[in-house]
mmCIF file of C-alpha atoms in Angstrom:
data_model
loop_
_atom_site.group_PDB
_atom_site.id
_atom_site.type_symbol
_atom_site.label_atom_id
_atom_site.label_comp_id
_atom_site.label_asym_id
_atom_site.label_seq_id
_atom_site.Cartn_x
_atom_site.Cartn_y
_atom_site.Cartn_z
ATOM 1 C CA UNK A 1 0.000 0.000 0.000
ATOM 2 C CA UNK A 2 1.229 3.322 -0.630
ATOM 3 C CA UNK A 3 0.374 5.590 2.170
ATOM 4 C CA UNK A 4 0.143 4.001 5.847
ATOM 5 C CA UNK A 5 -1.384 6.116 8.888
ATOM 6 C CA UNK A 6 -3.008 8.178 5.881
ATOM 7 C CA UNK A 7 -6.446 9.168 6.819
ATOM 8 C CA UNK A 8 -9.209 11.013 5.330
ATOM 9 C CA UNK A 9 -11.517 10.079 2.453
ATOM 10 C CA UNK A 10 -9.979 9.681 -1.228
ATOM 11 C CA UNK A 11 -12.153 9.389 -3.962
ATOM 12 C CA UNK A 12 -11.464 7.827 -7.205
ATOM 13 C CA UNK A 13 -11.231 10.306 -10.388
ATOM 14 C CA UNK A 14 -12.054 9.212 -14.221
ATOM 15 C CA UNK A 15 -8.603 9.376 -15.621
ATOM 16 C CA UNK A 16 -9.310 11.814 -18.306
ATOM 17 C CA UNK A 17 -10.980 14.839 -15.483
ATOM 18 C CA UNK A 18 -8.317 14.273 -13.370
ATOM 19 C CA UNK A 19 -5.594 14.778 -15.897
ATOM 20 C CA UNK A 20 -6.902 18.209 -16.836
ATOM 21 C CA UNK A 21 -7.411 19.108 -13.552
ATOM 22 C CA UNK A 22 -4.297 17.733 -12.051
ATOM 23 C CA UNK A 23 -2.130 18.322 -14.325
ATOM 24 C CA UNK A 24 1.804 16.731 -13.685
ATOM 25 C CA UNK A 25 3.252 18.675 -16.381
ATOM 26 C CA UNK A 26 2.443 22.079 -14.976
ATOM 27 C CA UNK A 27 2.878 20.851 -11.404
ATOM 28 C CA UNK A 28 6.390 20.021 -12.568
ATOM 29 C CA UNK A 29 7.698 22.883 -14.696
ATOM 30 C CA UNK A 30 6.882 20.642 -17.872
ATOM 31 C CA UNK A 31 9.683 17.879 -16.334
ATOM 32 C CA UNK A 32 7.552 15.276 -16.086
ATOM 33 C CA UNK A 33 4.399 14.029 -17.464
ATOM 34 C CA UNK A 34 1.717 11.290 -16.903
ATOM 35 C CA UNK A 35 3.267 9.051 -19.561
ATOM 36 C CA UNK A 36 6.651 9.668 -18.622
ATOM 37 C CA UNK A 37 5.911 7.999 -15.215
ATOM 38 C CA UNK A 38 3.460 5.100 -16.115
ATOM 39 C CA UNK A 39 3.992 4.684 -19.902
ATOM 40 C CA UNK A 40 0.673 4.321 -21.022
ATOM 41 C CA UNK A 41 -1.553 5.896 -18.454
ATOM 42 C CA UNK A 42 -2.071 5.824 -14.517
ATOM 43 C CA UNK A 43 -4.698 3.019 -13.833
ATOM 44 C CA UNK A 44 -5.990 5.482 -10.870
ATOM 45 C CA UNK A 45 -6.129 8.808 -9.660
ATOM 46 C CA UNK A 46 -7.690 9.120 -6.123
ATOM 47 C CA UNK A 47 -8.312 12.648 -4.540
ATOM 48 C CA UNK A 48 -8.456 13.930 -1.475
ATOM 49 C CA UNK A 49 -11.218 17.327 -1.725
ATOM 50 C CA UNK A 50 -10.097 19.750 0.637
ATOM 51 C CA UNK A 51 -7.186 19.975 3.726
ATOM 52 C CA UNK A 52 -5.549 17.197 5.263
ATOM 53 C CA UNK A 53 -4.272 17.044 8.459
ATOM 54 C CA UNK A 54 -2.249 13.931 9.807
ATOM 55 C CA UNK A 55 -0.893 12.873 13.377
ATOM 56 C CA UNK A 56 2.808 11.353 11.999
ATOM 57 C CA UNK A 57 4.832 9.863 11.578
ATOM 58 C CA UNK A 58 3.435 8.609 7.869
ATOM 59 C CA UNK A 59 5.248 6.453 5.503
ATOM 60 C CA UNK A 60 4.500 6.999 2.016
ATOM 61 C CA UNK A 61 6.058 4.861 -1.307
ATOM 62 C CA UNK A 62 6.133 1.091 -2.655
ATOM 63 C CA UNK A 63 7.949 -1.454 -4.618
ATOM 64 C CA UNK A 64 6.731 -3.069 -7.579
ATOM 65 C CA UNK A 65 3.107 -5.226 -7.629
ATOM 66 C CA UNK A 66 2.156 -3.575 -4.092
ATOM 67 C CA UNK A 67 0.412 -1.509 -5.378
ATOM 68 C CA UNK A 68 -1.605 0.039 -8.975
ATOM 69 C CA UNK A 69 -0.182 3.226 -10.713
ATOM 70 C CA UNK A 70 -1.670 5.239 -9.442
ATOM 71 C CA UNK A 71 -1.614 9.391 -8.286
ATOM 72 C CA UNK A 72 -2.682 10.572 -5.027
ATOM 73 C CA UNK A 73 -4.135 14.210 -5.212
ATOM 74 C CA UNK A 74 -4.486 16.250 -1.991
ATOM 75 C CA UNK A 75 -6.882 19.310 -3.158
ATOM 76 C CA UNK A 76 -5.624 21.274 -0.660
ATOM 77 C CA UNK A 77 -2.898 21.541 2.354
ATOM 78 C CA UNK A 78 -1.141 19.006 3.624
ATOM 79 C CA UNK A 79 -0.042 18.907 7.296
ATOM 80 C CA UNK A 80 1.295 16.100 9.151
ATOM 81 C CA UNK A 81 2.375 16.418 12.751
ATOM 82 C CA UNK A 82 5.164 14.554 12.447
ATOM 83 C CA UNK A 83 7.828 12.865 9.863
ATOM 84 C CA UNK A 84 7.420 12.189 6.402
ATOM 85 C CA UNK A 85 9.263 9.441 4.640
ATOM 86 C CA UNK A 86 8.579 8.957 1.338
ATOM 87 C CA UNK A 87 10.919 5.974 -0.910
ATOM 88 C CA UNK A 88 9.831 4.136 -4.418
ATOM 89 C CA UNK A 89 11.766 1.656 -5.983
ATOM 90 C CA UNK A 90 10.674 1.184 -9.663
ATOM 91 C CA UNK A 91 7.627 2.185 -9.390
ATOM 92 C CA UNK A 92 6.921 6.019 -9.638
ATOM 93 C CA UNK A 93 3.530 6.233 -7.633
ATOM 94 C CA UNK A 94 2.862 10.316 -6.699
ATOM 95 C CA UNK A 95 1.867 12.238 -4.250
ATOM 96 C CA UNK A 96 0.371 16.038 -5.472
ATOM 97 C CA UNK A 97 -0.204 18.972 -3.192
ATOM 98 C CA UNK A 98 -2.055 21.216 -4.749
ATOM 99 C CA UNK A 99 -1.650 23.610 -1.381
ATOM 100 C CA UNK A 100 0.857 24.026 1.423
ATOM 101 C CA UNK A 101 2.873 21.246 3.114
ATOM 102 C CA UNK A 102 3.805 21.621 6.193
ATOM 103 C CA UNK A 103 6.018 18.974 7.955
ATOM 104 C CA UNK A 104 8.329 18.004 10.767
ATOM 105 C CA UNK A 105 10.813 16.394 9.233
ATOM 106 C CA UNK A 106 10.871 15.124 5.490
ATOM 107 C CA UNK A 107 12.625 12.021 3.987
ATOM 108 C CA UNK A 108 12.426 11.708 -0.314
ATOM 109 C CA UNK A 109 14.526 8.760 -1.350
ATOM 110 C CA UNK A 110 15.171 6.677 -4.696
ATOM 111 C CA UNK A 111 12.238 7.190 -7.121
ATOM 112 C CA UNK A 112 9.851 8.736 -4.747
ATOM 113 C CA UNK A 113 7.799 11.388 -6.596
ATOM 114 C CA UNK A 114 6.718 14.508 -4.256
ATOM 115 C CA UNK A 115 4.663 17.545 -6.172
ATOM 116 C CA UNK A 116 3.713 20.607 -4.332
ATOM 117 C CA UNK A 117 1.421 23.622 -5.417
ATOM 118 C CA UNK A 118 2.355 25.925 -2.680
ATOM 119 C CA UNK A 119 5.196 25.993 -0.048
ATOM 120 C CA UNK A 120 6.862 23.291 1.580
ATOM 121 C CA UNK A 121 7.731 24.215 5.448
ATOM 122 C CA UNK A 122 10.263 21.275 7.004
ATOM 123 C CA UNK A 123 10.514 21.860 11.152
ATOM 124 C CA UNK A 124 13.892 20.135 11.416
ATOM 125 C CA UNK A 125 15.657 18.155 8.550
ATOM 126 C CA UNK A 126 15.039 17.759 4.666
ATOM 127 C CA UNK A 127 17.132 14.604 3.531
ATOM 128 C CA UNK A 128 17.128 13.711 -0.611
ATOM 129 C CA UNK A 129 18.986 10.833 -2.093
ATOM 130 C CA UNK A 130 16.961 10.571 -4.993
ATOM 131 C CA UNK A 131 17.084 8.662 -8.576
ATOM 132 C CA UNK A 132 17.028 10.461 -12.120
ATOM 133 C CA UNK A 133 13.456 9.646 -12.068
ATOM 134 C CA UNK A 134 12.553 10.699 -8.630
ATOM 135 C CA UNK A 135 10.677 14.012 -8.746
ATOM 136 C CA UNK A 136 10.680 16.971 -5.690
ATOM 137 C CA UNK A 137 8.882 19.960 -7.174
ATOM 138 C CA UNK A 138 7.901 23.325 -5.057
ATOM 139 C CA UNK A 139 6.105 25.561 -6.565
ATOM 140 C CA UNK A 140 6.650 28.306 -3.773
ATOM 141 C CA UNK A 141 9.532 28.301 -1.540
ATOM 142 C CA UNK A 142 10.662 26.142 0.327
ATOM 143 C CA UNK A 143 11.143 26.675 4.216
ATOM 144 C CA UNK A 144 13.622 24.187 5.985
ATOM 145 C CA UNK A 145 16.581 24.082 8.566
ATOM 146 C CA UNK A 146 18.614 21.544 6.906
ATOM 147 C CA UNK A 147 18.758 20.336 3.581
ATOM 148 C CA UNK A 148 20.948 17.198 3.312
ATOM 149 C CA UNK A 149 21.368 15.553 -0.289
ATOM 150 C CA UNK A 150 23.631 12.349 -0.687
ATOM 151 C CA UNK A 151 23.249 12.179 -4.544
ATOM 152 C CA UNK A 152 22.795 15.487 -6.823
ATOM 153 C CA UNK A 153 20.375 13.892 -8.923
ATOM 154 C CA UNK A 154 17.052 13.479 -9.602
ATOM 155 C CA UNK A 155 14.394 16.412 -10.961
ATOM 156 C CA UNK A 156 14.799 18.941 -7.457
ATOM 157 C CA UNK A 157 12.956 22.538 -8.327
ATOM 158 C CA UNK A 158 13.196 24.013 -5.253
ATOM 159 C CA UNK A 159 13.426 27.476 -4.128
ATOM 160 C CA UNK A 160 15.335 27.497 -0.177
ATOM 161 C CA UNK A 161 14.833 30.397 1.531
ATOM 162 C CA UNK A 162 18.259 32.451 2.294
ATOM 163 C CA UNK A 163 20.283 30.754 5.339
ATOM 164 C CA UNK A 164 19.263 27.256 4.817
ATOM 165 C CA UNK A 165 21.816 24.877 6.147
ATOM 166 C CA UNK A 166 22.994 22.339 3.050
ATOM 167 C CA UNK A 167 24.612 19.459 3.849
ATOM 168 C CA UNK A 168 26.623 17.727 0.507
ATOM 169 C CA UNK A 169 29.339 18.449 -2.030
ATOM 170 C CA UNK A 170 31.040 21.139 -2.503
ATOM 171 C CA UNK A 171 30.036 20.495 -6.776
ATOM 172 C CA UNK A 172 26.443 19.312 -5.755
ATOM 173 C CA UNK A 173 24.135 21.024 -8.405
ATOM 174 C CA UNK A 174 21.789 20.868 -6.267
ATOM 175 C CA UNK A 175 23.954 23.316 -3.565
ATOM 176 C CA UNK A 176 22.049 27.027 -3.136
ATOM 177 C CA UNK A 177 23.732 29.511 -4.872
ATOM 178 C CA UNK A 178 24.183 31.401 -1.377
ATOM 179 C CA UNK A 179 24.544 28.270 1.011
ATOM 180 C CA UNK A 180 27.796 26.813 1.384
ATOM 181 C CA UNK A 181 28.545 22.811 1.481
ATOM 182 C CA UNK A 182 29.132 21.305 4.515
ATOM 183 C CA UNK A 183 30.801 17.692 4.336
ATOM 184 C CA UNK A 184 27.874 15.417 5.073
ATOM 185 C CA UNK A 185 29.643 12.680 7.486
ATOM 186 C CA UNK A 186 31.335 15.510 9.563
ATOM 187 C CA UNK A 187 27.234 16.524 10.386
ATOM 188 C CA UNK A 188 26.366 12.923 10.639
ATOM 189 C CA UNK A 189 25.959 10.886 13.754
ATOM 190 C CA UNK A 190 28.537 7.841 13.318
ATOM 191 C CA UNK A 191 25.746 5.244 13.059
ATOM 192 C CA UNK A 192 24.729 7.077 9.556
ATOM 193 C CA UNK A 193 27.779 6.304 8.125
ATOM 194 C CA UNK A 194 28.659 2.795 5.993
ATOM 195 C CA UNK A 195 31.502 2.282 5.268
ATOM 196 C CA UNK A 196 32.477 6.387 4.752
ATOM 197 C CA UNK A 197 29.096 6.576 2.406
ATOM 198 C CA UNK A 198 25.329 8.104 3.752
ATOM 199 C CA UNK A 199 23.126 5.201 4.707
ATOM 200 C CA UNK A 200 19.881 7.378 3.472
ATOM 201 C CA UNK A 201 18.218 4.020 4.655
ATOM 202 C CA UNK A 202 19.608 4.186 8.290
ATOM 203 C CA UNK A 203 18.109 8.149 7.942
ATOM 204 C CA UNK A 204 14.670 6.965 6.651
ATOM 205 C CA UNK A 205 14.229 5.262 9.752
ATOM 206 C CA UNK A 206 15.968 7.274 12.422
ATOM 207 C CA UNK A 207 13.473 9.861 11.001
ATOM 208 C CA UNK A 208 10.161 8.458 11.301
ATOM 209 C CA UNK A 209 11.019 6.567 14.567
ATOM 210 C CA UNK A 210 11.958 10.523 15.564
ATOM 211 C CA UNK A 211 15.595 9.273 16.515
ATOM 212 C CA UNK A 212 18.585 12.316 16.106
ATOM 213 C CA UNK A 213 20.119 12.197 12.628
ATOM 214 C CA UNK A 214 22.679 15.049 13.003
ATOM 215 C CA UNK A 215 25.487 15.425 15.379
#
């Protein structure tokens, strides 16, 4: 199942009104569409009319046959008290915001696809390791501590407000133009670290079990 500890009431969409309405394309800056993700078409679209409030932490994402293609709409905001992790592997099931989301702590790994209308406010740490074919798209800026990214890759629009702490290489493309890198295993807690290389795994679940990432 994608989503567990998701609540509220999601309603299925035909295919053809919800691809107007909800449009990937222009929720992406034209970097991804509907058949980019699922080839053919999305078996499902299933919308959530209005704002959604959850008590965290929630684990979103899914590996392959768990679950249909399918896009999750929130019609509104999104706030979860609590962490957010969010990992795909091979499958590219979405999540769009069409408002505000408005999080504790935020986790986006592998080919987890994350599309948001409005802001996106992260209380405490923003971690990214994603694939070329993962997706993290804010339309409005994004508000956040820490922004750790083990990779550089993947489609990141983001817009950090000034000050934001980034944690990564020095030639990450993904670095703010006016944040500098700081080496990621000198911020790290020890138990983070395999081997000299990020376990974003490890971090995944530190973060929704609300266990201390950074030193």
């Amino acid at each position: 199942m994608f989503f567990d500890g998701m609540p509220g009431s999601w309603e299925p969409m035909p295919l053809a009104q919800a691809a107007r309405r909800y449009d990937l394309g222009e929720a992406s800056y034209d970097s991804v569409h509907l058949e980019d993700l699922f080839g053919e078409e999305p078996e499902h679209f299933h919308v959530h009319s209005g704002n959604l409030v959850v008590d965290g932490p929630l684990a979103l994402g899914n590996l392959p046959g768990e679950d249909d293609d399918t896009v999750y709409v929130v019609d509104g905001d999104l706030t979860v008290h609590g962490p957010v992790g969010f990992r795909n592997l091979d499958v590219y099931t979405s999540l769009y915001v069409t408002g505000t989301v408005t999080v504790h702590d935020l986790v986006c790994l592998w080919d987890s696809c994350l599309f948001v209308g409005g802001s996106l406010h992260v209380g405490g740490l923003l971690a990214t390791s994603l694939t070329d074919a993962g997706h993290l798209v804010v339309k409005d800026r994004l508000t956040c501590p820490v922004w750790l990214d083990d990779r550089g890759r993947g489609a990141i629009y983001v817009d950090p407000e000034p000050g934001t702490r980034f944690l990564g290489d020095a030639d990450n493309p993904l670095r703010p133009a006016d944040s500098p890198a700081e080496e990621v295993a000198a911020a790290l807690r020890p138990e983070f670290l395999e081997k000299g290389r990020v376990d974003v795994d490890e971090i995944h679940g530190a973060v929704l079990s609300g266990r201390p990432v950074l030193r």
